[in-house]
Amino acid sequence: LVKREIVRIVTPGTLTDEALLDPRASNHLAAVVEVKGKLGLAWVELSTARFTLTSTHRLEIQDEIARLAPAELLIAETAVDAPWVRALRAAAPGMTITPRPSWDFLADQARQLLCEQFRVSTLSGFGVNDDAIEIQAAGALLAYLRETQKSALLHLRRLHVHRREEVLGLDETTRRGLELTRTLREGKRDGSLLHAIDLTVTPMGARLLAEWLNAPLTNLDALRRRHDAVGDLVEDAALREELRRGLATIQDLERLAGRMGTGRATPRDLVGLARSLAALPTLKARLTARRSAALRQLEAQLDLCPEIRQAIDETMVDDPPLALKEGGLIRDGFHPLLDELRDIASGGKSWIARFQAEQIRRTGIPSLKVGFNKVFGYYIEVTHQHQSKVPPDFIRKQTVKNAERYITAELKEYEDRVLRAEDQARELEYELFIQLRDRVAAEAPRLVQVGEALAQLDVLAALAELAARRGYRRPELVSEPILKIVAGRHPVLDILMPEGRFIPNDLDLGGDSGTILLLTGPNMAGKSTYIRQAAVLCILAQMGSFLPVKSATIGLVDRIFARVGASDELGRGQSTFMVEMTETANILHNATARSLVILDEIGRGTSTFDGVSLAWAIAEYLHDVIGCRALFATHYHELVDLETVKPGLRNANVSVLEQNGEIVFLHRIVPGGADQSYGIHVARLAGVPNPVLERAKAILAQLEAQHRRMGESAAHSH
Amino acid sequence: LVKREIVRIVTPGTLTDEALLDPRASNHLAAVVEVKGKLGLAWVELSTARFTLTSTHRLEIQDEIARLAPAELLIAETAVDAPWVRALRAAAPGMTITPRPSWDFLADQARQLLCEQFRVSTLSGFGVNDDAIEIQAAGALLAYLRETQKSALLHLRRLHVHRREEVLGLDETTRRGLELTRTLREGKRDGSLLHAIDLTVTPMGARLLAEWLNAPLTNLDALRRRHDAVGDLVEDAALREELRRGLATIQDLERLAGRMGTGRATPRDLVGLARSLAALPTLKARLTARRSAALRQLEAQLDLCPEIRQAIDETMVDDPPLALKEGGLIRDGFHPLLDELRDIASGGKSWIARFQAEQIRRTGIPSLKVGFNKVFGYYIEVTHQHQSKVPPDFIRKQTVKNAERYITAELKEYEDRVLRAEDQARELEYELFIQLRDRVAAEAPRLVQVGEALAQLDVLAALAELAARRGYRRPELVSEPILKIVAGRHPVLDILMPEGRFIPNDLDLGGDSGTILLLTGPNMAGKSTYIRQAAVLCILAQMGSFLPVKSATIGLVDRIFARVGASDELGRGQSTFMVEMTETANILHNATARSLVILDEIGRGTSTFDGVSLAWAIAEYLHDVIGCRALFATHYHELVDLETVKPGLRNANVSVLEQNGEIVFLHRIVPGGADQSYGIHVARLAGVPNPVLERAKAILAQLEAQHRRMGESAAHSH
């Protein structure tokens, strides 16, 4: 009987097999613990060894979980029915929730387990207090990993602390509305911002790019480092080209290291690792003495791991088989005993030839042959015709058509020796392979670090490549709340639309230009695209990318709130307007003077009068109380009057052209309120009877006159 | 060689095969001819022999073609590129357009061909002038049928004249918006009005019901006849039940007659016809002495065709095979020679048994057998063992394993007789079948008429069944332009929604109640459903159905114009508002004082001010100039002021309830403008900060005050 042991337990959050994972997406296992309304959160990407923790509040945990979209979430079994758990279920619909024993989450136990794993006596070195609530989540996570992985988790050697204040805040509605990583309608990567900007050449880079996009920075210095590096790589096309060519030959070092660390690397993984390491010296050499600090640091971080590479190269054959125990793994000349055993095993052929020749001579049977089959091993075959010449020491074993098969003592003795040598060689090969693997596994943390450096290099080079290909420019980042864009394009439409068809637009917010732009005008003219574009450009700038603009000055944003798109969706039933108002309330409560707010057709879901009233009051509140930068698209023309009374508010509209009896939207944003007669123009072109048109014009004139008065009185009623 | 002739040419419009046709839908072949801006239109349902013609104008031909949705359209080859042909292509996207020689459309030739087919010297007996333009289209149609069908078209014996003024006008936008036969989004029958009301039990009935729904009547007497008949059948449940049970056993007589007329009826078609005819006497008996004139007339129209039935019953076996020429069709005892031939052919078995026994006795070979195969016919088989006993008159033909096969002169002679008798019987059967089929085909026009009567009976009984099942009531039809509904339900939602969940509503238009209802209030509250319901109920009433109401008085409508739904569709791009205005212009140009106009959120596609102005001017025009009944749903609250100045206009709104912190739409329509504070209520429930709410309320109060003044001045500016 074969002894079977449980080697590991596979769960959605602990997959490391290449075949089961999307190389371009992270696979997170997370744990959440709640103590007095505060939440501790820890997550790990087991296949890449990234172990992160943070604390948060009830209101924000949903956005965090939606951002991470973990495959599996651990919670204490006592919390299964808690309201915050229900909310998390809704935030990440595909997520498996795994209840765990409550004691796994106990503070003391968790700290002790973490200290043991990371070989420290206090966790404060990682930047987290020993009594922080997130320690409890991290401890439960590690306990689960140990239980399921049944391995030393050699690659887990560092804790990362996620500081939420260092990250640009993006709630789930905003992420969805701006289509950062998935499209709004079909939920596909294709057509998302991520898809449009992803020119990475390694899976490590692709994952890191998604991470950067999901968590743009708010720190000016960190962003300047990224922009400097991208700038260096934009300018030096030859360098960029070489780096990308080199990176493209490198395997997924992070996930290779993950398989090393959990004891599941294959012979091909090791050879792939050596080949990937072989590409490093050239990369490192090309990175020396760059202007950008980030590139110089990456150069320093690029540990060539020469002894690992050398050990693999010396030990392993160039193209090993998939199987571990069938031999053929270890290079000739690496181990004297292995060479000797192989000699014996492969020496077979010449010995057999000699033996066969000798038997032919002795028996005088010219057709005598020595063969091998799996049942009888080596045998001598003699045709019926020559039966009489068979010597007495031949032992008959098998009759086949036209022939008999024999063995002799000498032949069987030789066979034993050969077979034993083969077995011994296989066993020795396996042993040598495991030795090598263990040795490399011990270096897993170094490999993880190299993988991280390569991922960064790939992302920076990809952003530079994007900038070079599509003519992106470096934004000027400042602390002041301004947002100035000249000839900006929407990065997704810029790619999707035929060359030159997308109309670039300017934007000028902050300082003397006012902080709120009120955009009026007909549907379908590009209002939504324009206001989304502003948000998307801020996100790109704060993730470290250059921008599709002629020039841009971006005052760093702490949070972006976008309420776009959803109001156009049908079939969501009676609660549409309720959803709209709930999201608006969230914005009004949480936006700060450093935030950017994007509102598309607020109030559309209700009737005109109260829609106008709410939109007006909301715009005023943003202007008077919050004072943030905001873009406000509406077809409530009434709101244009706000400009006369609110110094920080500016009107703009989308210019419309009547051409050969057709209405053409120029998709160009110009100052001022929209032309009121647009609708009546179209009605005339459509053949609406003249008396109706004349009457409509008269009413319009009255409306405008009335509203001028109303604007004034509303302004002065404060 | 088999002589092959072209028997017929199959084209999309001339299908008659059951397998290729949807039994519940008509398959139209149409022809259009244009002379000086006037259009002649003819169409035929070949499988049911319905041949119809009409004349129309350029502006209306599209609606006609959209209504008919022909599978194939014939036009003169010289007209292929004419603009009106392009418009028709757009009206019926799946339609095949077949260009035909221009001379087919010549007036003299067409008239002559039609007179010949219908065996008349002038077509005026059918109610059409001999020089009417539609004659030219009909002639081209008939020429095409003769060319493709290569048969006498025995069942085509009548021309129907479609009088457009006798039919309620429904343009394509209205049909689509009201989802008469297909849903708006998915284009499916399921979920359409037709699907909701179709309780017919025969394919003939299903097709006629669709026809009635597509062409409701405007003639009061004709409608009263239908309603009387439905009323009779509602009251007498036992009668209705029996009729429906009887009808359910009847095959598609119209299409059977079509296959008879084009010489393609199968043996099973004939037997099916006889069985269907067998159900008629009971139906007819149940219809005698009914109160309703329509039922009495149908009773009279129900020609029992006893001699046809008798001829088939006498001639055909009960369950004939599909094939025509393999025999087994004709009943034993029908024809003496056939009986005799069958005797010989089937006598075979006993003769063979006798022959075999005799040969065994003669040869003394107990295992001797007589067998039959297709190559050698009858043979005698003797095993090798008994070869020596084979007599000299056995002629060897074939060697098989263990045996030899022989023939004798006697055996072959018998074989000839048997085979000849079988052939002769088959031939005779085919001949008798064709005689019968031709005889029945000559009666095809009678069968068509019976089929039409049965279709009507089925539709009337189905409408009665619908009324009984769902509690429909008979509407009072009047000539005055009023529309009064008490507790009306939407027939589709009435079925789709759980019992009692759909909220019935009243409507009162015309007379002192005003002609225009202006419906304000939030989206999602049922405004669209309510206004569609009014149109749908008029259509039901004017097709002859009872209505899902407590009571209803319907002043007959000449045309219904509905502009609903489309503005909610996204993705139609820049021209949405242009489309909206084009459709509105069409309404304003074509509606009469007897029309019903349904407008949903007109002006929504543009900005508020010009949207309001246009909506206002359009409402005024409907009120002042056209004076038709109209339902006008809008969330431009500005329009409520119209009530104060337009005597024929009334405000209504959908009542909204705040309950346990949720907004509940009661789906109940009440008089008066919508409550302006609905949106602000919802905003408060959603947690919008208090200062914003207070400010919104203040602005709302101002808006209302301003608009009161504006309403007055707009009213007096005329």
PDB file of N, CA and C in Angstrom, chain B residues 581-605:
ATOM      1  N   MET B 581     -38.438  64.147 -32.535  1.00  0.00           N
ATOM      2  CA  MET B 581     -39.114  65.300 -33.133  1.00  0.00           C
ATOM      3  C   MET B 581     -39.748  64.934 -34.480  1.00  0.00           C
ATOM      4  N   THR B 582     -39.090  64.053 -35.239  1.00  0.00           N
ATOM      5  CA  THR B 582     -39.657  63.626 -36.517  1.00  0.00           C
ATOM      6  C   THR B 582     -40.987  62.922 -36.276  1.00  0.00           C
ATOM      7  N   GLU B 583     -40.996  62.055 -35.278  1.00  0.00           N
ATOM      8  CA  GLU B 583     -42.224  61.332 -34.969  1.00  0.00           C
ATOM      9  C   GLU B 583     -43.308  62.280 -34.464  1.00  0.00           C
ATOM     10  N   THR B 584     -42.890  63.263 -33.679  1.00  0.00           N
ATOM     11  CA  THR B 584     -43.856  64.241 -33.176  1.00  0.00           C
ATOM     12  C   THR B 584     -44.433  65.059 -34.328  1.00  0.00           C
ATOM     13  N   ALA B 585     -43.570  65.459 -35.266  1.00  0.00           N
ATOM     14  CA  ALA B 585     -44.033  66.231 -36.418  1.00  0.00           C
ATOM     15  C   ALA B 585     -45.088  65.426 -37.188  1.00  0.00           C
ATOM     16  N   ASN B 586     -44.835  64.149 -37.365  1.00  0.00           N
ATOM     17  CA  ASN B 586     -45.782  63.267 -38.049  1.00  0.00           C
ATOM     18  C   ASN B 586     -47.136  63.289 -37.360  1.00  0.00           C
ATOM     19  N   ILE B 587     -47.116  63.244 -36.045  1.00  0.00           N
ATOM     20  CA  ILE B 587     -48.372  63.267 -35.283  1.00  0.00           C
ATOM     21  C   ILE B 587     -49.103  64.582 -35.508  1.00  0.00           C
ATOM     22  N   LEU B 588     -48.373  65.683 -35.367  1.00  0.00           N
ATOM     23  CA  LEU B 588     -49.011  66.989 -35.470  1.00  0.00           C
ATOM     24  C   LEU B 588     -49.596  67.210 -36.863  1.00  0.00           C
ATOM     25  N   HIS B 589     -48.966  66.627 -37.877  1.00  0.00           N
ATOM     26  CA  HIS B 589     -49.471  66.794 -39.240  1.00  0.00           C
ATOM     27  C   HIS B 589     -50.668  65.898 -39.526  1.00  0.00           C
ATOM     28  N   ASN B 590     -50.744  64.730 -38.900  1.00  0.00           N
ATOM     29  CA  ASN B 590     -51.723  63.733 -39.329  1.00  0.00           C
ATOM     30  C   ASN B 590     -52.856  63.446 -38.356  1.00  0.00           C
ATOM     31  N   ALA B 591     -52.708  63.853 -37.101  1.00  0.00           N
ATOM     32  CA  ALA B 591     -53.771  63.550 -36.150  1.00  0.00           C
ATOM     33  C   ALA B 591     -55.024  64.366 -36.498  1.00  0.00           C
ATOM     34  N   THR B 592     -56.189  63.782 -36.260  1.00  0.00           N
ATOM     35  CA  THR B 592     -57.457  64.487 -36.477  1.00  0.00           C
ATOM     36  C   THR B 592     -58.177  64.609 -35.133  1.00  0.00           C
ATOM     37  N   ALA B 593     -59.331  65.260 -35.172  1.00  0.00           N
ATOM     38  CA  ALA B 593     -60.100  65.439 -33.935  1.00  0.00           C
ATOM     39  C   ALA B 593     -60.579  64.099 -33.385  1.00  0.00           C
ATOM     40  N   ARG B 594     -60.566  63.067 -34.241  1.00  0.00           N
ATOM     41  CA  ARG B 594     -61.024  61.748 -33.791  1.00  0.00           C
ATOM     42  C   ARG B 594     -59.858  60.829 -33.404  1.00  0.00           C
ATOM     43  N   SER B 595     -58.646  61.369 -33.410  1.00  0.00           N
ATOM     44  CA  SER B 595     -57.480  60.530 -33.095  1.00  0.00           C
ATOM     45  C   SER B 595     -57.220  60.475 -31.599  1.00  0.00           C
ATOM     46  N   LEU B 596     -56.382  59.517 -31.216  1.00  0.00           N
ATOM     47  CA  LEU B 596     -55.901  59.443 -29.835  1.00  0.00           C
ATOM     48  C   LEU B 596     -54.383  59.565 -29.888  1.00  0.00           C
ATOM     49  N   VAL B 597     -53.836  60.486 -29.120  1.00  0.00           N
ATOM     50  CA  VAL B 597     -52.391  60.733 -29.137  1.00  0.00           C
ATOM     51  C   VAL B 597     -51.817  60.445 -27.748  1.00  0.00           C
ATOM     52  N   ILE B 598     -50.738  59.660 -27.738  1.00  0.00           N
ATOM     53  CA  ILE B 598     -50.075  59.271 -26.492  1.00  0.00           C
ATOM     54  C   ILE B 598     -48.639  59.757 -26.586  1.00  0.00           C
ATOM     55  N   LEU B 599     -48.247  60.675 -25.719  1.00  0.00           N
ATOM     56  CA  LEU B 599     -46.877  61.201 -25.769  1.00  0.00           C
ATOM     57  C   LEU B 599     -46.204  60.998 -24.421  1.00  0.00           C
ATOM     58  N   ASP B 600     -45.035  60.360 -24.463  1.00  0.00           N
ATOM     59  CA  ASP B 600     -44.330  60.038 -23.224  1.00  0.00           C
ATOM     60  C   ASP B 600     -43.039  60.842 -23.145  1.00  0.00           C
ATOM     61  N   GLU B 601     -42.978  61.776 -22.217  1.00  0.00           N
ATOM     62  CA  GLU B 601     -41.758  62.542 -21.953  1.00  0.00           C
ATOM     63  C   GLU B 601     -41.212  63.213 -23.204  1.00  0.00           C
ATOM     64  N   ILE B 602     -42.095  63.900 -23.930  1.00  0.00           N
ATOM     65  CA  ILE B 602     -41.631  64.643 -25.098  1.00  0.00           C
ATOM     66  C   ILE B 602     -40.675  65.744 -24.647  1.00  0.00           C
ATOM     67  N   GLY B 603     -39.574  65.908 -25.373  1.00  0.00           N
ATOM     68  CA  GLY B 603     -38.606  66.954 -25.042  1.00  0.00           C
ATOM     69  C   GLY B 603     -37.521  66.478 -24.104  1.00  0.00           C
ATOM     70  N   ARG B 604     -37.604  65.235 -23.681  1.00  0.00           N
ATOM     71  CA  ARG B 604     -36.644  64.732 -22.711  1.00  0.00           C
ATOM     72  C   ARG B 604     -35.214  64.739 -23.257  1.00  0.00           C
ATOM     73  N   GLY B 605     -35.095  64.594 -24.578  1.00  0.00           N
ATOM     74  CA  GLY B 605     -33.766  64.465 -25.173  1.00  0.00           C
ATOM     75  C   GLY B 605     -33.018  65.770 -25.312  1.00  0.00           C
TER      76      GLY B 605
END
